Tab-separated table of C-alpha atoms and ligand atoms in Angstrom:
chain	number	residue	atom	x	y	z
A	1	MET	CA	89.912	156.930	-34.243
A	2	ALA	CA	88.246	156.393	-37.608
A	3	THR	CA	90.677	155.726	-40.430
A	4	GLU	CA	90.407	157.949	-43.495
A	5	THR	CA	90.275	156.313	-46.896
A	6	ALA	CA	91.400	158.360	-49.875
A	7	GLN	CA	88.835	159.130	-52.563
A	8	PRO	CA	89.586	157.353	-55.830
A	9	ARG	CA	90.762	159.582	-58.637
A	10	VAL	CA	87.880	159.994	-61.061
A	11	PHE	CA	88.487	160.233	-64.794
A	12	THR	CA	85.857	160.884	-67.416
A	13	ASP	CA	88.162	161.029	-70.417
A	14	ALA	CA	90.174	158.222	-71.969
A	15	ASN	CA	93.455	160.124	-72.171
A	16	GLY	CA	93.433	160.928	-68.447
A	17	ILE	CA	92.944	157.357	-67.254
A	18	ARG	CA	95.410	156.006	-69.833
A	19	GLN	CA	98.093	158.406	-68.559
A	20	PHE	CA	97.275	157.401	-64.947
A	21	SER	CA	97.666	153.726	-65.863
A	22	ARG	CA	100.930	154.306	-67.745
A	23	ASP	CA	102.386	156.279	-64.829
A	24	GLN	CA	101.466	153.456	-62.460
A	25	ARG	CA	103.088	150.867	-64.707
A	26	LYS	CA	106.240	152.997	-64.954
A	27	SER	CA	106.397	152.887	-61.148
A	28	GLY	CA	106.384	149.091	-61.311
A	29	ASN	CA	102.748	148.592	-60.297
A	30	ARG	CA	100.512	145.791	-61.550
A	31	ILE	CA	97.114	147.112	-62.660
A	32	ALA	CA	93.708	145.448	-62.354
A	33	LEU	CA	90.558	146.599	-64.140
A	34	VAL	CA	87.039	145.780	-62.910
A	35	PRO	CA	84.529	146.749	-65.619
A	36	THR	CA	80.989	147.475	-64.374
A	37	MET	CA	77.807	149.241	-65.339
A	38	GLY	CA	77.504	150.764	-61.853
A	39	TYR	CA	74.736	150.493	-59.227
A	40	LEU	CA	77.259	148.500	-57.278
A	41	HIS	CA	76.351	145.581	-55.022
A	42	GLU	CA	78.312	142.962	-53.078
A	43	GLY	CA	78.867	140.969	-56.285
A	44	HIS	CA	80.805	143.873	-57.774
A	45	LEU	CA	82.577	144.524	-54.476
A	46	SER	CA	83.797	140.911	-54.365
A	47	LEU	CA	85.449	141.461	-57.755
A	48	ILE	CA	87.100	144.625	-56.471
A	49	LYS	CA	88.401	142.854	-53.352
A	50	ALA	CA	89.825	140.083	-55.556
A	51	ALA	CA	91.418	142.728	-57.778
A	52	ARG	CA	93.054	144.322	-54.740
A	53	ASP	CA	94.572	140.947	-53.834
A	54	MET	CA	95.875	140.343	-57.346
A	55	ALA	CA	97.251	143.774	-58.237
A	56	ASP	CA	98.762	146.952	-56.787
A	57	ILE	CA	96.376	149.379	-58.443
A	58	VAL	CA	92.643	148.868	-58.969
A	59	ILE	CA	90.715	150.735	-61.645
A	60	VAL	CA	86.917	150.372	-61.719
A	61	SER	CA	85.033	151.467	-64.812
A	62	ILE	CA	81.407	152.539	-64.599
A	63	TYR	CA	79.660	152.825	-67.913
A	64	VAL	CA	76.245	151.658	-69.108
A	65	ASN	CA	77.232	150.547	-72.577
A	66	PRO	CA	74.565	151.311	-75.204
A	67	THR	CA	75.902	148.930	-77.866
A	68	GLN	CA	74.983	145.865	-75.787
A	69	PHE	CA	71.347	146.934	-75.539
A	70	ALA	CA	68.667	146.727	-78.232
A	71	GLN	CA	66.100	149.448	-78.492
A	72	HIS	CA	63.344	147.364	-76.863
A	73	GLU	CA	65.575	146.608	-73.819
A	74	ASP	CA	66.166	148.445	-70.556
A	75	PHE	CA	69.008	150.874	-71.356
A	76	GLY	CA	66.823	153.854	-70.409
A	77	VAL	CA	65.809	152.486	-66.994
A	78	TYR	CA	69.050	150.716	-66.085
A	79	PRO	CA	69.580	151.621	-62.390
A	80	ARG	CA	72.158	154.288	-61.625
A	81	ASP	CA	73.538	155.625	-58.312
A	82	GLU	CA	76.728	157.644	-58.793
A	83	GLU	CA	76.944	158.876	-55.175
A	84	GLY	CA	76.358	155.458	-53.598
A	85	ASP	CA	78.872	153.894	-55.984
A	86	MET	CA	81.540	156.460	-55.057
A	87	ARG	CA	80.999	155.832	-51.339
A	88	LYS	CA	81.474	152.082	-51.825
A	89	LEU	CA	84.534	152.517	-54.027
A	90	THR	CA	86.095	154.912	-51.523
A	91	SER	CA	85.555	152.516	-48.629
A	92	LEU	CA	87.287	149.749	-50.606
A	93	GLY	CA	90.334	151.887	-51.349
A	94	VAL	CA	89.899	151.777	-55.145
A	95	ASN	CA	92.617	153.873	-56.783
A	96	ALA	CA	90.838	155.177	-59.858
A	97	VAL	CA	87.388	155.260	-61.409
A	98	PHE	CA	86.829	155.603	-65.127
A	99	ALA	CA	83.315	156.946	-65.694
A	100	PRO	CA	83.120	158.299	-69.235
A	101	LEU	CA	80.097	160.270	-70.400
A	102	ARG	CA	80.549	158.889	-73.843
A	103	LEU	CA	82.886	156.273	-75.255
A	104	TYR	CA	81.946	156.097	-78.929
A	105	ALA	CA	82.948	158.576	-81.609
A	106	SER	CA	79.872	160.522	-82.628
A	107	GLY	CA	78.768	161.456	-86.101
A	108	SER	CA	78.337	164.965	-87.329
A	109	SER	CA	74.662	165.246	-86.338
A	110	ALA	CA	74.608	163.118	-83.162
A	111	ALA	CA	73.255	164.674	-79.959
A	112	ALA	CA	76.109	166.026	-77.835
A	113	GLY	CA	76.886	164.647	-74.388
A	114	SER	CA	75.244	161.225	-74.604
A	115	ASP	CA	75.984	157.871	-76.181
A	116	ALA	CA	72.334	156.794	-76.225
A	117	GLY	CA	72.215	156.935	-80.027
A	118	ASN	CA	74.458	153.836	-80.013
A	119	VAL	CA	71.709	151.597	-78.599
A	120	VAL	CA	71.289	148.924	-81.268
A	121	GLY	CA	68.531	149.943	-83.663
A	122	ALA	CA	68.143	153.425	-82.146
A	123	GLY	CA	68.746	155.269	-85.378
A	124	GLU	CA	70.575	155.651	-88.646
A	125	HIS	CA	74.361	155.353	-88.592
A	126	GLN	CA	75.761	158.875	-88.477
A	127	LYS	CA	78.446	159.708	-91.022
A	128	GLY	CA	81.837	159.604	-89.290
A	129	ALA	CA	80.541	157.814	-86.181
A	130	HIS	CA	81.957	154.669	-84.534
A	131	GLU	CA	81.691	151.694	-86.899
A	132	THR	CA	84.119	149.011	-85.655
A	133	PHE	CA	82.824	145.985	-83.735
A	134	ILE	CA	84.250	142.740	-82.387
A	135	GLN	CA	82.402	139.456	-82.753
A	136	VAL	CA	83.430	136.224	-81.009
A	137	GLU	CA	81.717	134.250	-83.693
A	138	GLN	CA	80.871	130.883	-82.130
A	139	LEU	CA	80.744	131.511	-78.370
A	140	GLN	CA	78.420	134.478	-78.791
A	141	GLN	CA	75.703	132.389	-80.429
A	142	PRO	CA	74.085	130.066	-77.840
A	143	LEU	CA	72.349	130.932	-74.527
A	144	CYS	CA	72.004	134.733	-74.215
A	145	GLY	CA	73.116	135.163	-77.825
A	146	LYS	CA	69.840	133.664	-79.061
A	147	SER	CA	67.494	136.166	-77.460
A	148	ARG	CA	70.019	139.035	-77.384
A	149	PRO	CA	71.829	138.607	-80.738
A	150	HIS	CA	73.384	142.089	-80.475
A	151	PHE	CA	74.635	141.604	-76.902
A	152	PHE	CA	78.091	140.024	-77.064
A	153	ARG	CA	79.130	142.171	-80.027
A	154	GLY	CA	78.507	145.200	-77.805
A	155	VAL	CA	80.182	143.668	-74.750
A	156	ALA	CA	83.290	142.504	-76.636
A	157	THR	CA	83.634	145.870	-78.354
A	158	VAL	CA	83.308	147.969	-75.198
A	159	VAL	CA	85.620	145.718	-73.186
A	160	ALA	CA	88.227	145.866	-75.975
A	161	LYS	CA	87.965	149.657	-75.802
A	162	LEU	CA	88.298	149.577	-71.996
A	163	PHE	CA	91.372	147.343	-72.286
A	164	ASN	CA	92.946	149.692	-74.827
A	165	ILE	CA	92.158	152.747	-72.727
A	166	THR	CA	93.180	151.485	-69.282
A	167	GLU	CA	95.922	149.009	-70.333
A	168	PRO	CA	95.446	146.645	-67.361
A	169	ASP	CA	97.497	143.530	-66.585
A	170	ILE	CA	94.435	141.713	-65.322
A	171	ALA	CA	90.668	142.162	-65.677
A	172	ILE	CA	88.119	140.616	-63.321
A	173	PHE	CA	84.598	139.490	-64.234
A	174	GLY	CA	81.853	137.577	-62.412
A	175	ARG	CA	80.859	134.002	-63.195
A	176	LYS	CA	77.176	135.030	-62.966
A	177	ASP	CA	77.692	136.297	-66.518
A	178	TYR	CA	79.365	133.010	-67.416
A	179	GLN	CA	79.032	133.247	-71.201
A	180	GLN	CA	80.303	136.834	-71.088
A	181	LEU	CA	83.407	135.636	-69.240
A	182	LEU	CA	84.098	132.926	-71.838
A	183	VAL	CA	83.516	135.335	-74.714
A	184	LEU	CA	85.963	137.855	-73.214
A	185	GLN	CA	88.609	135.215	-72.472
A	186	ARG	CA	88.347	134.046	-76.099
A	187	MET	CA	88.553	137.612	-77.396
A	188	ALA	CA	91.653	138.330	-75.290
A	189	ARG	CA	93.317	135.147	-76.545
A	190	ASP	CA	92.360	135.568	-80.193
A	191	LEU	CA	93.289	139.254	-80.432
A	192	ASP	CA	96.468	138.997	-78.322
A	193	PHE	CA	95.406	141.374	-75.591
A	194	ALA	CA	98.123	141.321	-72.919
A	195	VAL	CA	95.393	141.066	-70.279
A	196	GLU	CA	94.649	138.089	-68.058
A	197	VAL	CA	90.851	137.703	-67.925
A	198	VAL	CA	89.809	136.164	-64.612
A	199	GLY	CA	86.391	134.950	-63.401
A	200	MET	CA	85.167	135.092	-59.792
A	201	PRO	CA	82.349	133.187	-58.047
A	202	ILE	CA	78.709	134.265	-58.023
A	203	MET	CA	77.706	136.254	-54.936
A	204	ARG	CA	74.198	135.562	-53.679
A	205	GLU	CA	71.700	137.162	-51.313
A	206	GLU	CA	71.108	135.200	-48.102
A	207	ASP	CA	68.116	133.472	-49.645
A	208	GLY	CA	70.122	132.405	-52.705
A	209	LEU	CA	69.083	134.975	-55.336
A	210	ALA	CA	72.121	135.878	-57.449
A	211	MET	CA	73.035	139.499	-56.817
A	212	SER	CA	72.320	141.664	-59.827
A	213	SER	CA	71.820	145.374	-60.398
A	214	ARG	CA	68.535	144.528	-62.116
A	215	ASN	CA	67.154	142.985	-58.889
A	216	ALA	CA	66.374	146.580	-57.890
A	217	LEU	CA	63.821	146.707	-60.717
A	218	LEU	CA	61.831	143.711	-59.350
A	219	SER	CA	58.559	144.233	-57.471
A	220	SER	CA	58.645	142.578	-54.033
A	221	ASP	CA	56.295	139.881	-55.328
A	222	ASN	CA	58.524	139.127	-58.307
A	223	ARG	CA	61.620	139.316	-56.089
A	224	GLN	CA	60.124	136.409	-54.136
A	225	LYS	CA	59.129	134.480	-57.270
A	226	ALA	CA	62.595	134.964	-58.777
A	227	LEU	CA	64.006	132.805	-55.992
A	228	SER	CA	62.746	129.881	-58.068
A	229	ILE	CA	65.798	130.347	-60.317
A	230	SER	CA	68.468	129.641	-57.702
A	231	GLN	CA	66.273	127.110	-55.924
A	232	SER	CA	65.686	125.103	-59.090
A	233	LEU	CA	69.420	125.177	-59.903
A	234	GLN	CA	70.199	123.855	-56.410
A	235	TRP	CA	67.545	121.212	-56.915
A	236	ALA	CA	69.166	120.197	-60.219
A	237	ARG	CA	72.560	119.890	-58.525
A	238	LYS	CA	71.026	117.650	-55.901
A	239	MET	CA	69.376	115.493	-58.564
A	240	VAL	CA	72.775	114.961	-60.155
A	241	GLU	CA	74.495	114.284	-56.820
A	242	ASP	CA	71.767	111.795	-55.852
A	243	ARG	CA	71.867	110.416	-59.396
A	244	SER	CA	68.089	110.691	-59.465
A	245	ALA	CA	68.355	112.491	-62.804
A	246	VAL	CA	71.426	112.846	-64.932
A	247	SER	CA	70.025	113.345	-68.387
A	248	PRO	CA	70.174	116.929	-69.673
A	249	SER	CA	66.527	116.804	-70.680
A	250	GLU	CA	65.414	115.723	-67.193
A	251	LEU	CA	67.455	118.551	-65.696
A	252	HIS	CA	66.094	121.028	-68.209
A	253	ASP	CA	62.515	120.033	-67.469
A	254	ALA	CA	62.987	120.114	-63.690
A	255	VAL	CA	64.471	123.626	-63.751
A	256	ALA	CA	62.181	125.099	-66.417
A	257	SER	CA	58.988	123.750	-64.835
A	258	ARG	CA	59.862	125.124	-61.405
A	259	ILE	CA	60.545	128.599	-62.765
A	260	ALA	CA	57.390	128.557	-64.883
A	261	ALA	CA	55.316	127.319	-61.923
A	262	ALA	CA	56.574	130.299	-59.892
A	263	GLY	CA	55.331	132.649	-62.601
A	264	GLY	CA	58.594	133.261	-64.470
A	265	ARG	CA	58.837	133.400	-68.262
A	266	VAL	CA	61.700	131.096	-69.158
A	267	ASP	CA	63.959	132.518	-71.867
A	268	TYR	CA	66.235	129.474	-71.770
A	269	VAL	CA	67.421	126.656	-69.561
A	270	GLU	CA	70.481	125.028	-71.142
A	271	VAL	CA	72.598	122.120	-69.956
A	272	VAL	CA	75.910	122.554	-71.775
A	273	ASP	CA	79.614	121.806	-71.748
A	274	GLY	CA	81.255	124.360	-69.455
A	275	SER	CA	83.986	125.253	-71.983
A	276	SER	CA	82.346	125.127	-75.398
A	277	LEU	CA	78.751	125.876	-74.311
A	278	GLU	CA	77.661	123.073	-76.669
A	279	LYS	CA	74.774	120.814	-75.708
A	280	ILE	CA	75.808	117.571	-74.051
A	281	GLN	CA	74.398	114.072	-73.730
A	282	ASP	CA	75.708	113.083	-70.292
A	283	VAL	CA	76.426	115.420	-67.382
A	284	THR	CA	78.857	112.966	-65.777
A	285	LYS	CA	81.313	113.115	-68.690
A	286	GLN	CA	82.587	116.710	-68.514
A	287	PRO	CA	82.362	119.909	-66.457
A	288	THR	CA	78.762	120.934	-67.053
A	289	LEU	CA	76.999	124.259	-66.850
A	290	ILE	CA	73.293	124.693	-66.269
A	291	ALA	CA	72.505	128.224	-67.376
A	292	VAL	CA	69.190	130.032	-67.011
A	293	ALA	CA	67.646	133.269	-68.208
A	294	ALA	CA	64.124	134.089	-67.095
A	295	CYS	CA	61.907	137.140	-66.879
A	296	PHE	CA	59.846	138.152	-63.878
A	297	GLY	CA	57.623	140.985	-64.976
A	298	SER	CA	59.785	142.966	-67.375
A	299	VAL	CA	63.040	142.116	-65.577
A	300	ARG	CA	65.310	139.551	-67.225
A	301	LEU	CA	67.633	137.719	-64.830
A	302	ILE	CA	70.400	135.199	-65.474
A	303	ASP	CA	71.995	132.618	-63.208
A	304	ASN	CA	73.893	129.369	-63.543
A	305	ILE	CA	75.414	126.485	-61.679
A	306	GLU	CA	78.640	124.654	-62.519
A	307	LEU	CA	78.681	120.882	-61.983
A	308	SER	CA	82.132	119.348	-61.969
B	401	ATP	N1	76.233	138.234	-58.143
B	401	ATP	C1	77.410	138.458	-58.708
B	401	ATP	N2	78.501	137.775	-58.309
B	401	ATP	C2	79.699	137.979	-58.902
B	401	ATP	N3	79.902	138.849	-59.911
B	401	ATP	C3	78.848	139.557	-60.347
B	401	ATP	C4	77.549	139.407	-59.767
B	401	ATP	N4	76.707	140.251	-60.395
B	401	ATP	C5	77.425	140.899	-61.322
B	401	ATP	N5	78.711	140.485	-61.299
B	401	ATP	C6	79.779	140.901	-62.185
B	401	ATP	O1	79.988	142.285	-62.093
B	401	ATP	C7	80.474	142.780	-63.334
B	401	ATP	C8	79.661	143.958	-63.729
B	401	ATP	O2	78.334	143.538	-63.946
B	401	ATP	P1	77.116	144.509	-64.084
B	401	ATP	O3	77.537	145.893	-63.728
B	401	ATP	O4	76.408	144.281	-65.360
B	401	ATP	O5	76.190	144.040	-62.880
B	401	ATP	P2	75.044	143.040	-62.877
B	401	ATP	O6	74.567	142.961	-61.500
B	401	ATP	O7	75.454	141.803	-63.610
B	401	ATP	O8	73.954	143.761	-63.715
B	401	ATP	P3	72.734	143.155	-64.454
B	401	ATP	O9	71.622	143.340	-63.513
B	401	ATP	O10	72.715	144.013	-65.652
B	401	ATP	O11	72.973	141.729	-64.787
B	401	ATP	C9	80.362	141.620	-64.331
B	401	ATP	O12	81.634	141.009	-64.471
B	401	ATP	C10	79.393	140.695	-63.643
B	401	ATP	O13	79.572	139.328	-64.008
B	402	PAF	C1	81.356	143.770	-68.939
B	402	PAF	C2	80.420	144.949	-68.984
B	402	PAF	C3	80.866	146.024	-67.999
B	402	PAF	C4	80.501	145.558	-70.387
B	402	PAF	O1	79.649	146.644	-70.525
B	402	PAF	C5	78.954	144.527	-68.713
B	402	PAF	O2	78.482	143.639	-69.668
B	402	PAF	C6	78.766	143.992	-67.326
B	402	PAF	O3	78.707	144.836	-66.435
B	402	PAF	O4	78.683	142.754	-67.130
B	403	BAL	N1	75.914	142.074	-66.678
B	403	BAL	C1	75.081	142.025	-67.849
B	403	BAL	C2	74.949	143.303	-68.538
B	403	BAL	C3	73.739	143.358	-69.413
B	403	BAL	O1	72.850	142.512	-69.286
B	403	BAL	O2	73.636	144.255	-70.254
């Protein structure tokens, strides 16, 4: 006989989910939050399974956050699939979903019902609208911060709001977005959030491509070419293990040239210290991260490999 899984409770307003969380805590339950932008794949589901192991109650948030997008970026075409997401969350036994329609206070003349006016550069600040932002001043600067200077300010701000709204004990993020994880751990430490921020391993497709909601936007040709990212990172790891190249510049060149040869536009390839994200001289001296962002067509993908 098929077993029935209960539908998660769905909340679209902050007060509702906060009350749910407080009631759960009063009953002695430990609460995990998994923040997402939806269009869920196995990468997200691995975070949810980890959350289930680490807590009694799992809350998943689904919200495409405008303040981490600039106007020229893909906020408008970011993939969405509410029904598919709900099916997956139900099958995993998630307890509650927080899917707000808007999360930012609007100004007097803002369009009702949507947060899209909060995309960075989308319009004039409305009188009375949201105006408070968090910046993790150093960690937000390198890697993705260079080509997306608005990005971590938006991420830190929305995650702080999600923490304040859902009051979790623990929050789970993926190591694919490695810099995001470090930024959020630093924010939680510096601002005394009583939330443990935990990172989980990168989930990959069988052929090695890092799972990402944006993969759905790739043409099949570019999907194939994008494999050069994970393949070149594996190649770099092998070069280090074989000691055939250990200098950061050799690693950079090997990775960047492979991606470019496949037809990708390299945004960055950085060989950095895994904690500070500062450039390093010698990959054998500290835990090292090789981080990549590259575009295939109009789709920007990120990936990384940790060398210990
Ligand atoms: N392949 C993956 N393995 C593990 N965690 C992942 C993976 N992809 C995304 N995550 C994590 O899921 C959480 C939500 O991410 P998000 O909803 O932006 O999905 P995404 O696939 O990263 O989307 P995008 O295509 O915008 O990069 C983040 O903590 C992110 O690091
Ligand atoms: C953490 C996050 C949900 C904030 O919008 C987003 O950046 C993401 O999905 O990685
Ligand atoms: N997971 C990354 C979200 C973004 O690129 O906006």
